[in-house]
Coordinates of C-alpha atoms and ligand atoms in Angstrom, one line a residue:
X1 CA 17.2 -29.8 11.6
X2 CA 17.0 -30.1 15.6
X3 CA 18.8 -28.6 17.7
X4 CA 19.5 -25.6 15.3
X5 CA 18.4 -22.1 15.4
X6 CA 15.8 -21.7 13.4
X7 CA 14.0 -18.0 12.6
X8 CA 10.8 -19.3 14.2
X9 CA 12.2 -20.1 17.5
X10 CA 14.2 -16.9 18.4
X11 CA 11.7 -15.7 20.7
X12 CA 13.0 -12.1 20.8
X13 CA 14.0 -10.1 17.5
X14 CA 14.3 -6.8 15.9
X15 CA 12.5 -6.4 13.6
X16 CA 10.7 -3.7 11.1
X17 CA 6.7 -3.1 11.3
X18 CA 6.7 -4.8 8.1
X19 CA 8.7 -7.8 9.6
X20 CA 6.4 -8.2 12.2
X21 CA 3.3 -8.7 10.2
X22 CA 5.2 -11.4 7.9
X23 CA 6.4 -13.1 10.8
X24 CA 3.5 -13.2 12.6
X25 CA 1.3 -14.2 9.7
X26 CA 4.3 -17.0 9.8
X27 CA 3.5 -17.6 12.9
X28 CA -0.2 -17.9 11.8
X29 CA 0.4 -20.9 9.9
X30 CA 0.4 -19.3 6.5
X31 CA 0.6 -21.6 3.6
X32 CA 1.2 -18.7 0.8
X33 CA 2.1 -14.6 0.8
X34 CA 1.2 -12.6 -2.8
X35 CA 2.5 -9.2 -3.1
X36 CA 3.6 -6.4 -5.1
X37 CA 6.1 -4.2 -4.6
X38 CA 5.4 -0.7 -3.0
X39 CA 7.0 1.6 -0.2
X40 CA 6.4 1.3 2.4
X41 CA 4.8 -2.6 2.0
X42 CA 7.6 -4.2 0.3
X43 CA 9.9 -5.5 2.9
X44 CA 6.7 -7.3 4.3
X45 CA 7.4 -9.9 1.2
X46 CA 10.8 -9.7 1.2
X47 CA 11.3 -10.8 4.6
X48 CA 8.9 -14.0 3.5
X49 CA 11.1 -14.2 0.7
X50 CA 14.2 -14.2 2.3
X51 CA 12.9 -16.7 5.1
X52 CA 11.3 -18.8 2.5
X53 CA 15.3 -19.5 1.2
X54 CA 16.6 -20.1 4.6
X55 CA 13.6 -22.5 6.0
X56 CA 12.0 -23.7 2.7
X57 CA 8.6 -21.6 3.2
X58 CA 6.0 -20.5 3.3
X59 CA 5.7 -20.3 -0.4
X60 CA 5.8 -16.4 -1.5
X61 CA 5.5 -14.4 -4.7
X62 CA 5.4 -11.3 -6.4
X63 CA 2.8 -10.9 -9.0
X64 CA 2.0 -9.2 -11.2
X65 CA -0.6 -6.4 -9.7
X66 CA -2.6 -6.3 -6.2
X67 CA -5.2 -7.5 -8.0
X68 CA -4.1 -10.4 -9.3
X69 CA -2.2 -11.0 -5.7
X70 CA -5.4 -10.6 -3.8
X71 CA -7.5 -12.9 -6.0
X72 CA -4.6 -15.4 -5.7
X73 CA -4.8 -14.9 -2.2
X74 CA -8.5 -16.2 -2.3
X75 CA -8.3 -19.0 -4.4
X76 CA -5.7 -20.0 -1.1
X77 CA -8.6 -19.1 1.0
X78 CA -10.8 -20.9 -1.0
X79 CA -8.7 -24.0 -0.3
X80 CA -8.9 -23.7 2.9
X81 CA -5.4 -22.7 4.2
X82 CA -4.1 -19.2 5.3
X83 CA -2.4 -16.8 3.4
X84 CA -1.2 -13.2 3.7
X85 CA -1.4 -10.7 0.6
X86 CA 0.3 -7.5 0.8
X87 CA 0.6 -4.2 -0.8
X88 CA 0.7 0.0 -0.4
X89 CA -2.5 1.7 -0.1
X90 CA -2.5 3.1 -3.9
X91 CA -1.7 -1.1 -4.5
X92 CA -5.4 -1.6 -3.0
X93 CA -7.2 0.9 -5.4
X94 CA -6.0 -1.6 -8.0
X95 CA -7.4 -4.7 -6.1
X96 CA -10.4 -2.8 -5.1
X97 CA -12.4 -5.3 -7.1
X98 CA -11.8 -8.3 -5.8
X99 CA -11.6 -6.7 -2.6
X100 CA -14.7 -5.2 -2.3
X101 CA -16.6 -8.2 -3.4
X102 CA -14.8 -10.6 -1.3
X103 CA -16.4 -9.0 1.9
X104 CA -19.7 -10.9 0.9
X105 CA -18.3 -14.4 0.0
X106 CA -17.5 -16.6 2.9
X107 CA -13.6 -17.1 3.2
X108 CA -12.2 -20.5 3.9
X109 CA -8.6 -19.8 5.3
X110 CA -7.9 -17.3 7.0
X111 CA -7.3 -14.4 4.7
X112 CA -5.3 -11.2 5.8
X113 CA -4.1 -8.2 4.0
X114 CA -1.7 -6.0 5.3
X115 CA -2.2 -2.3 3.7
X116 CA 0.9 0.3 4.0
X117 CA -0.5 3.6 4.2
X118 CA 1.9 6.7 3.9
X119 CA 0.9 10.1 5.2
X120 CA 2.9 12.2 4.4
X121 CA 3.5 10.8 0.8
X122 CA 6.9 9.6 1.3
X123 CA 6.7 7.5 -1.9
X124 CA 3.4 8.0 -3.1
X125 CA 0.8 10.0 -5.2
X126 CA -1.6 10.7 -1.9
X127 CA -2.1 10.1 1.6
X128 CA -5.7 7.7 0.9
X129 CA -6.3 6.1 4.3
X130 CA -7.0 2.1 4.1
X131 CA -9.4 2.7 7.0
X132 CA -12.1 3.8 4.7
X133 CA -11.7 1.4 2.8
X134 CA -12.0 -1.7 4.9
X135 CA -15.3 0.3 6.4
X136 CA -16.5 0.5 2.6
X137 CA -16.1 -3.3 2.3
X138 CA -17.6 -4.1 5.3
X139 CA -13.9 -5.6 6.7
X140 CA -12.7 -6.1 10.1
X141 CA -9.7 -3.7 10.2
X142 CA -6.7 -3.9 13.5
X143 CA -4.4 -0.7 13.5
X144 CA -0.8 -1.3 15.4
X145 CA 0.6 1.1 17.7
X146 CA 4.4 -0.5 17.2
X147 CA 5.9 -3.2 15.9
X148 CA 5.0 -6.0 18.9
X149 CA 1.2 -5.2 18.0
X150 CA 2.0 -5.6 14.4
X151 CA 3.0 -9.2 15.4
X152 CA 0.0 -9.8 17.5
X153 CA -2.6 -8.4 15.6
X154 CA -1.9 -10.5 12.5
X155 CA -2.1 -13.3 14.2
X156 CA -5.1 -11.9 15.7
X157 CA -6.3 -10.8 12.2
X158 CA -6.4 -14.3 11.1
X159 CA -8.4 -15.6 14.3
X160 CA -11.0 -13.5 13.5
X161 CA -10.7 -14.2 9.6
X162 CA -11.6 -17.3 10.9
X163 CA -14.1 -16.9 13.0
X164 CA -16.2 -14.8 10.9
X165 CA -15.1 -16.0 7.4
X166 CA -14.1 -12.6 6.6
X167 CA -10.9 -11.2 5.4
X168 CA -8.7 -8.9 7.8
X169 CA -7.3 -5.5 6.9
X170 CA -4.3 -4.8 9.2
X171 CA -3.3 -1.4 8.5
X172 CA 0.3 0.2 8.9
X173 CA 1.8 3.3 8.0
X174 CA 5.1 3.8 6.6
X175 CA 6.5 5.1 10.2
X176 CA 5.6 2.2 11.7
X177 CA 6.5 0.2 9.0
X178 CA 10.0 1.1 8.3
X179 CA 10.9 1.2 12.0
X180 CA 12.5 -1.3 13.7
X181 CA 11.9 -2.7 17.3
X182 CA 12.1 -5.2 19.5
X183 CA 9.5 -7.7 19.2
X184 CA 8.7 -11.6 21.7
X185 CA 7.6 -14.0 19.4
X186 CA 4.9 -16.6 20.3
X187 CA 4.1 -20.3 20.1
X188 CA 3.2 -21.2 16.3
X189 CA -1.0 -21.3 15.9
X190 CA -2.5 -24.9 15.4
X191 CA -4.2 -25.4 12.4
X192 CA -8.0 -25.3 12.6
X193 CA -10.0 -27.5 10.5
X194 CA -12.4 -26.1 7.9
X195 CA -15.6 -25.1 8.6
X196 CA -18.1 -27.2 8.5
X197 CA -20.5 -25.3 7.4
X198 CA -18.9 -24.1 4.0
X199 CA -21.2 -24.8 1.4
X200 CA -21.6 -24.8 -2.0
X201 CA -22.3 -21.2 -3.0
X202 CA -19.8 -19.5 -0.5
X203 CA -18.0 -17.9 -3.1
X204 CA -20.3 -17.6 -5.7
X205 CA -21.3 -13.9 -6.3
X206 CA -24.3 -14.5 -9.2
X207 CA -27.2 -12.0 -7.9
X208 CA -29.3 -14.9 -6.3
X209 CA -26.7 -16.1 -4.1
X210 CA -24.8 -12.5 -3.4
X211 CA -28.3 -11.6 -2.2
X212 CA -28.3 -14.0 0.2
X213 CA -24.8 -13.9 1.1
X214 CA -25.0 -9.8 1.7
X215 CA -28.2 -10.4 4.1
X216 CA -25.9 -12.7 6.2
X217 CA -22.7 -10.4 6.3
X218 CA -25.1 -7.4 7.5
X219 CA -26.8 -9.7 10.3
X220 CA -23.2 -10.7 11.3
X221 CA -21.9 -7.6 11.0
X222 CA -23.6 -6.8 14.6
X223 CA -21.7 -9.5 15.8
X224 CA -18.4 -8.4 14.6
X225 CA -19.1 -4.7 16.2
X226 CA -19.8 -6.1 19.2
X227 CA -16.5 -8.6 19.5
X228 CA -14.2 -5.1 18.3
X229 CA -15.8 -3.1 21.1
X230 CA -14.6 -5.4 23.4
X231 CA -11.3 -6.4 21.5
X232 CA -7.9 -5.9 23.8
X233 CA -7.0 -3.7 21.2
X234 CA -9.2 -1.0 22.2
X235 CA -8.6 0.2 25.6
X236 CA -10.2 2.9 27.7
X237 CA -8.6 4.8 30.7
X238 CA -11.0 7.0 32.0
X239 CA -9.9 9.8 34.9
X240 CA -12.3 10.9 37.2
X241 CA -10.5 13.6 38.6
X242 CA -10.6 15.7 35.3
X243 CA -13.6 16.2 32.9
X244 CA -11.6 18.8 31.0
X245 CA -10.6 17.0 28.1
X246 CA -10.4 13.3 26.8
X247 CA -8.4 11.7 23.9
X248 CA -9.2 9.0 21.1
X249 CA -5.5 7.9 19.6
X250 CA -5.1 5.6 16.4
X251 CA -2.6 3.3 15.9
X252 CA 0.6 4.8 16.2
X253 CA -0.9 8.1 17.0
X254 CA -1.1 7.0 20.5
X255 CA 2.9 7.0 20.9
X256 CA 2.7 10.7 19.8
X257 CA 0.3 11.5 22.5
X258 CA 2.1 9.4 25.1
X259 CA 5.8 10.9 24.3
X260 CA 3.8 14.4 25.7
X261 CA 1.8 12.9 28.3
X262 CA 4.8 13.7 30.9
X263 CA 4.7 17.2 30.3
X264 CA 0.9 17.8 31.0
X265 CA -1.2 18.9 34.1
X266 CA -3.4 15.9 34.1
X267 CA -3.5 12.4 32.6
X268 CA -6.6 12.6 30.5
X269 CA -9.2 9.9 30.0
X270 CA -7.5 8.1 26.6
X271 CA -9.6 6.0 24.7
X272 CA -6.8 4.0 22.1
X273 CA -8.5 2.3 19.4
X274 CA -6.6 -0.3 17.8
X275 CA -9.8 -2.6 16.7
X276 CA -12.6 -1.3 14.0
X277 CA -15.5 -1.4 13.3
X278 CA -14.8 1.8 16.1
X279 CA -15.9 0.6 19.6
X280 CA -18.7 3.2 20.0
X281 CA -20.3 1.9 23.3
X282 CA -16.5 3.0 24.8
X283 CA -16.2 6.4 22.6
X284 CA -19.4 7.0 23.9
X285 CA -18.6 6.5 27.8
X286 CA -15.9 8.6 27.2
X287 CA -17.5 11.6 25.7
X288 CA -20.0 11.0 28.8
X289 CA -17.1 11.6 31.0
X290 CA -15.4 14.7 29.6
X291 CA -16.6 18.0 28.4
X292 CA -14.4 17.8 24.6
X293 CA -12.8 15.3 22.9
X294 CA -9.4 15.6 20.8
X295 CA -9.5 12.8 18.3
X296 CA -5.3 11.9 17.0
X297 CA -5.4 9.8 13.8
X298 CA -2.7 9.2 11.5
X299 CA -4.0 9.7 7.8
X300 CA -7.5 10.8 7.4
X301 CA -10.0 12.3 9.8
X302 CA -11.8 8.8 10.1
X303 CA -12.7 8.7 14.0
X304 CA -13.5 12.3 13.9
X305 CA -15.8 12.7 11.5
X306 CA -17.7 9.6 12.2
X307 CA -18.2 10.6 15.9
X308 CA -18.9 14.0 15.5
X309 CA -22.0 12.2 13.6
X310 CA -23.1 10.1 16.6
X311 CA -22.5 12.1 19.7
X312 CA -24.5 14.6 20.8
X313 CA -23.7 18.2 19.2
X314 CA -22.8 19.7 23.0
X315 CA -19.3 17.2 23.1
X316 CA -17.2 19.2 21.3
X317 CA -14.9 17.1 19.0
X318 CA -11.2 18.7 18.3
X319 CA -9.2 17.0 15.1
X320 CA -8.0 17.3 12.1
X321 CA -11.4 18.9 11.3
X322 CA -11.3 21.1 13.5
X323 CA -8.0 22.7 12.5
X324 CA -6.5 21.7 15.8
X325 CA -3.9 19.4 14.5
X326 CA -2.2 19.5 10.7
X327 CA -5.0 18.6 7.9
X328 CA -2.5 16.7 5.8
X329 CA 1.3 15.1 6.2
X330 CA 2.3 12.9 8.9
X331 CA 2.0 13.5 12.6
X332 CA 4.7 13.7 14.8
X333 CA 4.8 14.5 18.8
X334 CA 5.8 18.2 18.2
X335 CA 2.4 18.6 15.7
X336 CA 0.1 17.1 18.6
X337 CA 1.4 19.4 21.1
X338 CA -0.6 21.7 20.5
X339 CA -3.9 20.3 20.2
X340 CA -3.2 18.8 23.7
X341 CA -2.7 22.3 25.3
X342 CA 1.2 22.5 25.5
X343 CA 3.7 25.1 23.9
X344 CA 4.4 24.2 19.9
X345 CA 7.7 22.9 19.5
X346 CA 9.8 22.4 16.6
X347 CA 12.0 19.8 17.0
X348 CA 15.3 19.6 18.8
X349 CA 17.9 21.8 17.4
X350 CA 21.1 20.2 16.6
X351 CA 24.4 21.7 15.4
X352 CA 24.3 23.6 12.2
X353 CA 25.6 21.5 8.6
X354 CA 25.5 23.1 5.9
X355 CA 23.9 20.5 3.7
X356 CA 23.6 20.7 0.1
X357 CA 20.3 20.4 -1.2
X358 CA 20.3 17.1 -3.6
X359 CA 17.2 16.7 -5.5
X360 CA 16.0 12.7 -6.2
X361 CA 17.5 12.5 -9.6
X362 CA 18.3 9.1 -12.0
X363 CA 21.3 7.4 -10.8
X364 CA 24.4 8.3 -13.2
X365 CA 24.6 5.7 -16.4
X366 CA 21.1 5.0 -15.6
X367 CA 19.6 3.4 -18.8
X368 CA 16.3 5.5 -18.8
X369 CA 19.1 8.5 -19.6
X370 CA 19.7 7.6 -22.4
X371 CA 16.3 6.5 -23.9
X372 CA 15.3 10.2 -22.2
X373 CA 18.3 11.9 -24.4
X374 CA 16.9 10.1 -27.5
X375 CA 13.0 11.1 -26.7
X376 CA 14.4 14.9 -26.4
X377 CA 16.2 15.2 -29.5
X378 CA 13.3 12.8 -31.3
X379 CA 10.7 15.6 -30.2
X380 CA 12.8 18.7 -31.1
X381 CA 10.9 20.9 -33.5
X382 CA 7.5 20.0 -32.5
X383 CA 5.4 22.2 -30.6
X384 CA 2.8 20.6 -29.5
X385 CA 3.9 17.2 -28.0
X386 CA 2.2 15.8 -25.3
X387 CA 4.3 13.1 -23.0
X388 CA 2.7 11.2 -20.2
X389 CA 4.5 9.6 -17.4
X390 CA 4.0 6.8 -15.2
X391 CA 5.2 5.5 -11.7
X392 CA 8.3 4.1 -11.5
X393 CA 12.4 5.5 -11.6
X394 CA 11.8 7.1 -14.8
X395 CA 9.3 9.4 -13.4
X396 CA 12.8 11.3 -12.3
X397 CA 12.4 12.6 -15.9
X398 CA 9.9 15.0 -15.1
X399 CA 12.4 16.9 -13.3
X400 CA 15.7 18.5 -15.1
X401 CA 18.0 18.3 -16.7
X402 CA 15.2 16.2 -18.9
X403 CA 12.1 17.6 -17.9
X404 CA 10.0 15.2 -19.8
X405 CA 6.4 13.9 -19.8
X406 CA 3.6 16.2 -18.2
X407 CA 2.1 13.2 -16.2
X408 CA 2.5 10.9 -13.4
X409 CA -0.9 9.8 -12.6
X410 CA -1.5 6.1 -11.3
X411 CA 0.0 2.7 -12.6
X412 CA -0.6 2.4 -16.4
X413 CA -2.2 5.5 -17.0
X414 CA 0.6 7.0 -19.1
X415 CA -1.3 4.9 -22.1
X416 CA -4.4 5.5 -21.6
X417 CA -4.3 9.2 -21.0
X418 CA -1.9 9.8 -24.3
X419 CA -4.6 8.0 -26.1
X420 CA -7.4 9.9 -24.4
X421 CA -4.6 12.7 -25.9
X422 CA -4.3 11.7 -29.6
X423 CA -8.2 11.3 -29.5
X424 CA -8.4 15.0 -28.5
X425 CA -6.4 15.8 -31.6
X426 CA -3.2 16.4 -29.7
X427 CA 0.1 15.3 -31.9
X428 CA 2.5 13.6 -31.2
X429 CA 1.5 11.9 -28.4
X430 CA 3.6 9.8 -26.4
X431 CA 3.5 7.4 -23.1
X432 CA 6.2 6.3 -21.3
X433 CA 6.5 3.3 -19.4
X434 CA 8.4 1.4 -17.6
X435 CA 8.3 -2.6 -18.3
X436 CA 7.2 -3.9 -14.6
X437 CA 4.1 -0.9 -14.6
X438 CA 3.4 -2.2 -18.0
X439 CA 2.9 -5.9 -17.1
X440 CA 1.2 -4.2 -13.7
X441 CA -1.4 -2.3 -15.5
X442 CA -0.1 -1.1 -19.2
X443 CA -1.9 -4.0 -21.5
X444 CA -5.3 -3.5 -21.1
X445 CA -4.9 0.4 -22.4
X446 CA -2.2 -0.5 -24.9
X447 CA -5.1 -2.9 -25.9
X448 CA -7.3 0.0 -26.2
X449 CA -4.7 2.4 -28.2
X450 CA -3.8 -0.7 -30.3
X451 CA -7.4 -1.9 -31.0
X452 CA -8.3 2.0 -32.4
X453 CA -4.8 2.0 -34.1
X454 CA -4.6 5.6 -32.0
X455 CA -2.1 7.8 -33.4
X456 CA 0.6 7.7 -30.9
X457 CA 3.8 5.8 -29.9
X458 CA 4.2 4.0 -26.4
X459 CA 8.2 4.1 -25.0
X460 CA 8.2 1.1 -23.4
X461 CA 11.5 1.6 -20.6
X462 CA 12.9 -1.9 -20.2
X463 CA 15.4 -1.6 -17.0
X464 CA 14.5 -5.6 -16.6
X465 CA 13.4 -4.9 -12.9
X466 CA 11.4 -3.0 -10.3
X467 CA 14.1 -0.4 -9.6
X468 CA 12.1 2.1 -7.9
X469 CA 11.6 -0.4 -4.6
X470 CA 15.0 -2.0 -4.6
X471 CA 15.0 -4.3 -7.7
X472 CA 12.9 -6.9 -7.3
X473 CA 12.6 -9.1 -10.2
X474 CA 10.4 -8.0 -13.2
X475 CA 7.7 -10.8 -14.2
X476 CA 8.2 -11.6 -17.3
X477 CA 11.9 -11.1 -18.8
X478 CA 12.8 -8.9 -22.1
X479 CA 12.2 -11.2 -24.3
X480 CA 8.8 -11.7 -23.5
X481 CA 7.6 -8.4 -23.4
X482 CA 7.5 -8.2 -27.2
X483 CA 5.5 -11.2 -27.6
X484 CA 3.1 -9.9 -25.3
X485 CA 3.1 -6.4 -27.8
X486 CA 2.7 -8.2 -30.5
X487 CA 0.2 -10.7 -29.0
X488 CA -1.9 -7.8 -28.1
X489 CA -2.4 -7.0 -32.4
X490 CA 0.6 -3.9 -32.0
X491 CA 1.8 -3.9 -35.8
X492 CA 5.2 -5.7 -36.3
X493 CA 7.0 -3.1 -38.4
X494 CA 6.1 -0.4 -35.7
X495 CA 7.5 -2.5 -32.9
X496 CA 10.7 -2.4 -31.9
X497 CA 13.0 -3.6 -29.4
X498 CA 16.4 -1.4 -29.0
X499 CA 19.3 -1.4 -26.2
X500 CA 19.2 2.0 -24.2
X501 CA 23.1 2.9 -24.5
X502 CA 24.7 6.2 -24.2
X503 CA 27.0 5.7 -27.5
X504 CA 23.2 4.5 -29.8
X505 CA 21.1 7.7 -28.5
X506 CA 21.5 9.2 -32.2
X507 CA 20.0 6.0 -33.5
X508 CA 17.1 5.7 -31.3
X509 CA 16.3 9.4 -31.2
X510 CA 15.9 8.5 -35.3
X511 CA 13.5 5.6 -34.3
X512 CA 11.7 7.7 -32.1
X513 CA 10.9 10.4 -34.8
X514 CA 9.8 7.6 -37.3
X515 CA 7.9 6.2 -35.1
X516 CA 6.8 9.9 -33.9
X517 CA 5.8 10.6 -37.6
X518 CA 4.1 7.6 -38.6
X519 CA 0.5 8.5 -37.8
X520 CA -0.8 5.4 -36.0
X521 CA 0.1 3.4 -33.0
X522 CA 3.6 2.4 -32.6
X523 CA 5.8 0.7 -29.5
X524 CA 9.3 1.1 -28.9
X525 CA 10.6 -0.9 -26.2
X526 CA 14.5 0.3 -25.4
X527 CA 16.3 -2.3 -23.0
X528 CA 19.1 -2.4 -20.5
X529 CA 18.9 -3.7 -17.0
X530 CA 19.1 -1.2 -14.0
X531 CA 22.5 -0.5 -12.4
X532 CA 21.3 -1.2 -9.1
X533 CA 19.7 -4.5 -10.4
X534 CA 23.4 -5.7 -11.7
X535 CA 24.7 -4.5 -8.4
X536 CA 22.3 -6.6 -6.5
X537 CA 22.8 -10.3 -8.4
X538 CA 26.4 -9.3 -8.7
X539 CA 26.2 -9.0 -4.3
X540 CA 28.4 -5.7 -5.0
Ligands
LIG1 S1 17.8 2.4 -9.6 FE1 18.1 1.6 -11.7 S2 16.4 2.3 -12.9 FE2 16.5 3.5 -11.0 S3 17.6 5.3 -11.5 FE3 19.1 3.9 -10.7 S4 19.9 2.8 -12.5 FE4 18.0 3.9 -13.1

């Protein structure tokens, strides 16, 4: 309506990392967002969800995997309009697939994906770095320092999508993502018309025209090196006055470096790269200008190791490497200090709480309690039992007081590894999963287990939403997670369905050990929705 505020045209806001990128890819004249859930890339969605209510769009939805968000994304593409697909950087191992591959077809819309990474492994199984990734797939990748970059670059990102027919990797980590900051908005991009020299064949990957299409990318590729070196986004300082030392900074790595920069002798030659493919013409001039170069990344060493391979051996290049600056976790300004020649220090030191330690433990009344109670009791006796895990709120049963399941590998590998378990001869052999990581990546092994009738029973853990990263919305409800069992072949007198409830334990531990004993596959799927997912629809 005019003359009312609307969230476009606030022209200053507070917002997360992950807020920026959604608003600017609003801003980009997206037509559609695909996601699924992950710390630290969830509120990226969210925030499109939650404007999507308010202002009627852009249209955005969860899915079911990052692979089947991604290749949503490019059908988008393929129509010619922008869209914005978002995940964590475990999310992109999943959509690796369609991601790779769609570095050689020539996108329509302009395509971006924002990729969370999280050093430090806040909320993860590792600390992969995205970088490598958009370099393996031959992607244009922007890196934010703060949250008013994250804004600008993906609007940037989808310029360049654009221009080259290429998606756009922007890459965040979880410190810039969950931090809020004050961010000017811009004028809304114009739409630009498709190009008019799509043809038919762009998207076609058959060997005669991905042949063809690969040639292309690599002669462009020059092209698209040459417009990063020169991108805003990578900006070179260089001091005459001292050749002692210079400094590449990543991303946000370059506020950690800056928050010290007060405190030393000299102001360094800085090189901040913000733009890859890295802008080697610059790294070069700066390693012509100083006698050793200290390279500060967040995640892997990336910069370093790929410039230690293209300047000559007598520069000598300080990292992560090296052993100048910590190998793994995040970075913060103390760990840099170091490296850039000033005393270590540890923090400020506030007043002394006693705080209690309080290990990450199920929530009380949680429903996964009980089905855990039950699964204890079902395997007493047996000696041998092997249970695998999987990612979500029940993983918290690794830990006491349940201290079940021996795995927590990747999304949906609970099935396939108790399989690759029962083939081994181990027994009983159980996987337990939640039902969000089973629509996510569950069916294709339960396929597997169900297809060699593996001697085993799969616990599927019904909470009736994505608890672990604030309750989204499962994709398909209860009731239709049985029909996908059974549609799968799973045998209809070894599948049940069974409410998870502290005063039935007894009778499901006596389903499990049925189920446990009957020497072929067998699904059990206990339901009851989350606590926090009743809290959330009831606004409590
Ligand atoms: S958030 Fe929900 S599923 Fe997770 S521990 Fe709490 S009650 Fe259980």
């Amino acid at each position: 309506m005019t003359g009312q505020a609307t969230i476009d045209n606030i022209t200053e806001q507070v917002l997360l990392g992950d807020e920026a990128v959604a608003l600017g890819a609003v801003h980009a004249g997206i037509s559609a967002a695909y996601a699924y859930p992950g710390t630290p890339s969830t509120e990226i969605l969210q925030f499109l969800l939650n404007r999507a209510e308010l202002e009627g769009g852009p249209k955005a939805t969860w899915c079911a995997n990052e692979k089947t968000a991604y290749e949503e994304a490019l059908g988008v593409s393929m129509a010619g309009k922008r869209v914005l697909v978002a995940m964590k950087h475990v999310g992109l191992n999943v959509a690796a697939d369609p991601f790779i591959n769609s570095g050689v077809v020539w996108t329509g819309g302009g395509l971006v994906l924002a990729v969370a990474d999280d050093p430090g492994m806040h909320s993860s199984q590792n600390e992969q770095d995205s970088r490598w990734m958009a370099d393996f797939a031959h992607i244009p990748c922007l890196e934010p320092t703060n949250q008013q970059q994250a804004y600008d670059m993906t609007r940037e990102a989808f310029e360049i999508s654009e221009r080259y027919r290429i998606p756009v990797m922007i890459r965040l980590v979880t410190r810039l993502a969950h931090s809020r900051a004050r961010i000017e908005t811009r004028e809304p991009m114009t739409e630009r018309p498709l190009d008019p020299d799509r043809k038919h064949g762009d998207w076609i990957l058959l060997p005669a025209f991905a042949r063809r299409h690969w040639h292309e990318r690599l002669n462009q590729h020059t092209e698209i090196k040459a417009a990063s070196e020169d991108s805003p986004f990578n900006t070179l300082e260089i001091n005459p006055e001292h050749t002692e030392y210079g400094v590449i900074t990543c991303g946000i790595a370059g506020n950690y470096f800056l928050e010290n920069m007060a405190e030393l002798d000299f102001v360094p030659s800085r090189l901040q790269i913000g733009s890859y493919p890295m802008p080697m013409d610059k790294i070069r001039e700066l390693a012509e200008a100083v006698d050793h170069l200290l390279v500060i990344e967040e995640g892997y060493p990336y910069v370093e190791r790929l410039v230690r391979g293209v300047l000559p051996t007598s520069i000598t290049v300080l990292g992560k490497q090296s052993g100048h600056l910590p190998p793994d976790g995040e970075l913060t300004p103390d760990s840099v200090r170091w490296a850039s020649g000033l005393p270590e220090r540890h923090g400020l030191e506030g007043p002394k709480i006693p705080v209690v330690p309080r290990p990450p433990r199920l929530c009380a009344g949680c429903p996964h309690c009980d089905a855990y109670t039950a699964l204890n009791k079902a395997l007493s006796g047996f000696e041998h039992d092997l249970v695998t895990s999987d990612i979500g709120c029940y993983t918290l049963g690794l830990l006491p007081p349940y201290s079940i399941g021996e795995s927590c590998v990747c999304m949906g590998a609970s099935i396939g590894m108790a399989k690759g378990a029962s083939d081994a001869g181990v027994y009983p052999a159980v996987a337990v999963i939640g039902d969000s990581t089973f629509l996510h990546s569950g069916i294709t092994p339960l396929m597997d287990a169900i297809a060699a009738n593996s001697d085993m029973t799969v616990l599927i853990l019904d909470n009736e939403a994505v608890a672990m990263t604030g309750a989204q919305p499962t994709l398909y409800t209860s009731s239709r997670i049985e029909n996908v069992v059974l549609g799968l072949g799973a045998a209809p007198e070894h599948c049940h369905v069974v409410e998870a409830h502290p005063k039935k334990t007894d009778q499901l531990a006596d389903l499990m050990r049925r189920e446990v004993e009957y020497r072929g596959l067998s699904v059990i799927i206990t339901v009851r929705e989350c606590l926090e997912s009743v809290r959330k629809k009831k606004n409590v």
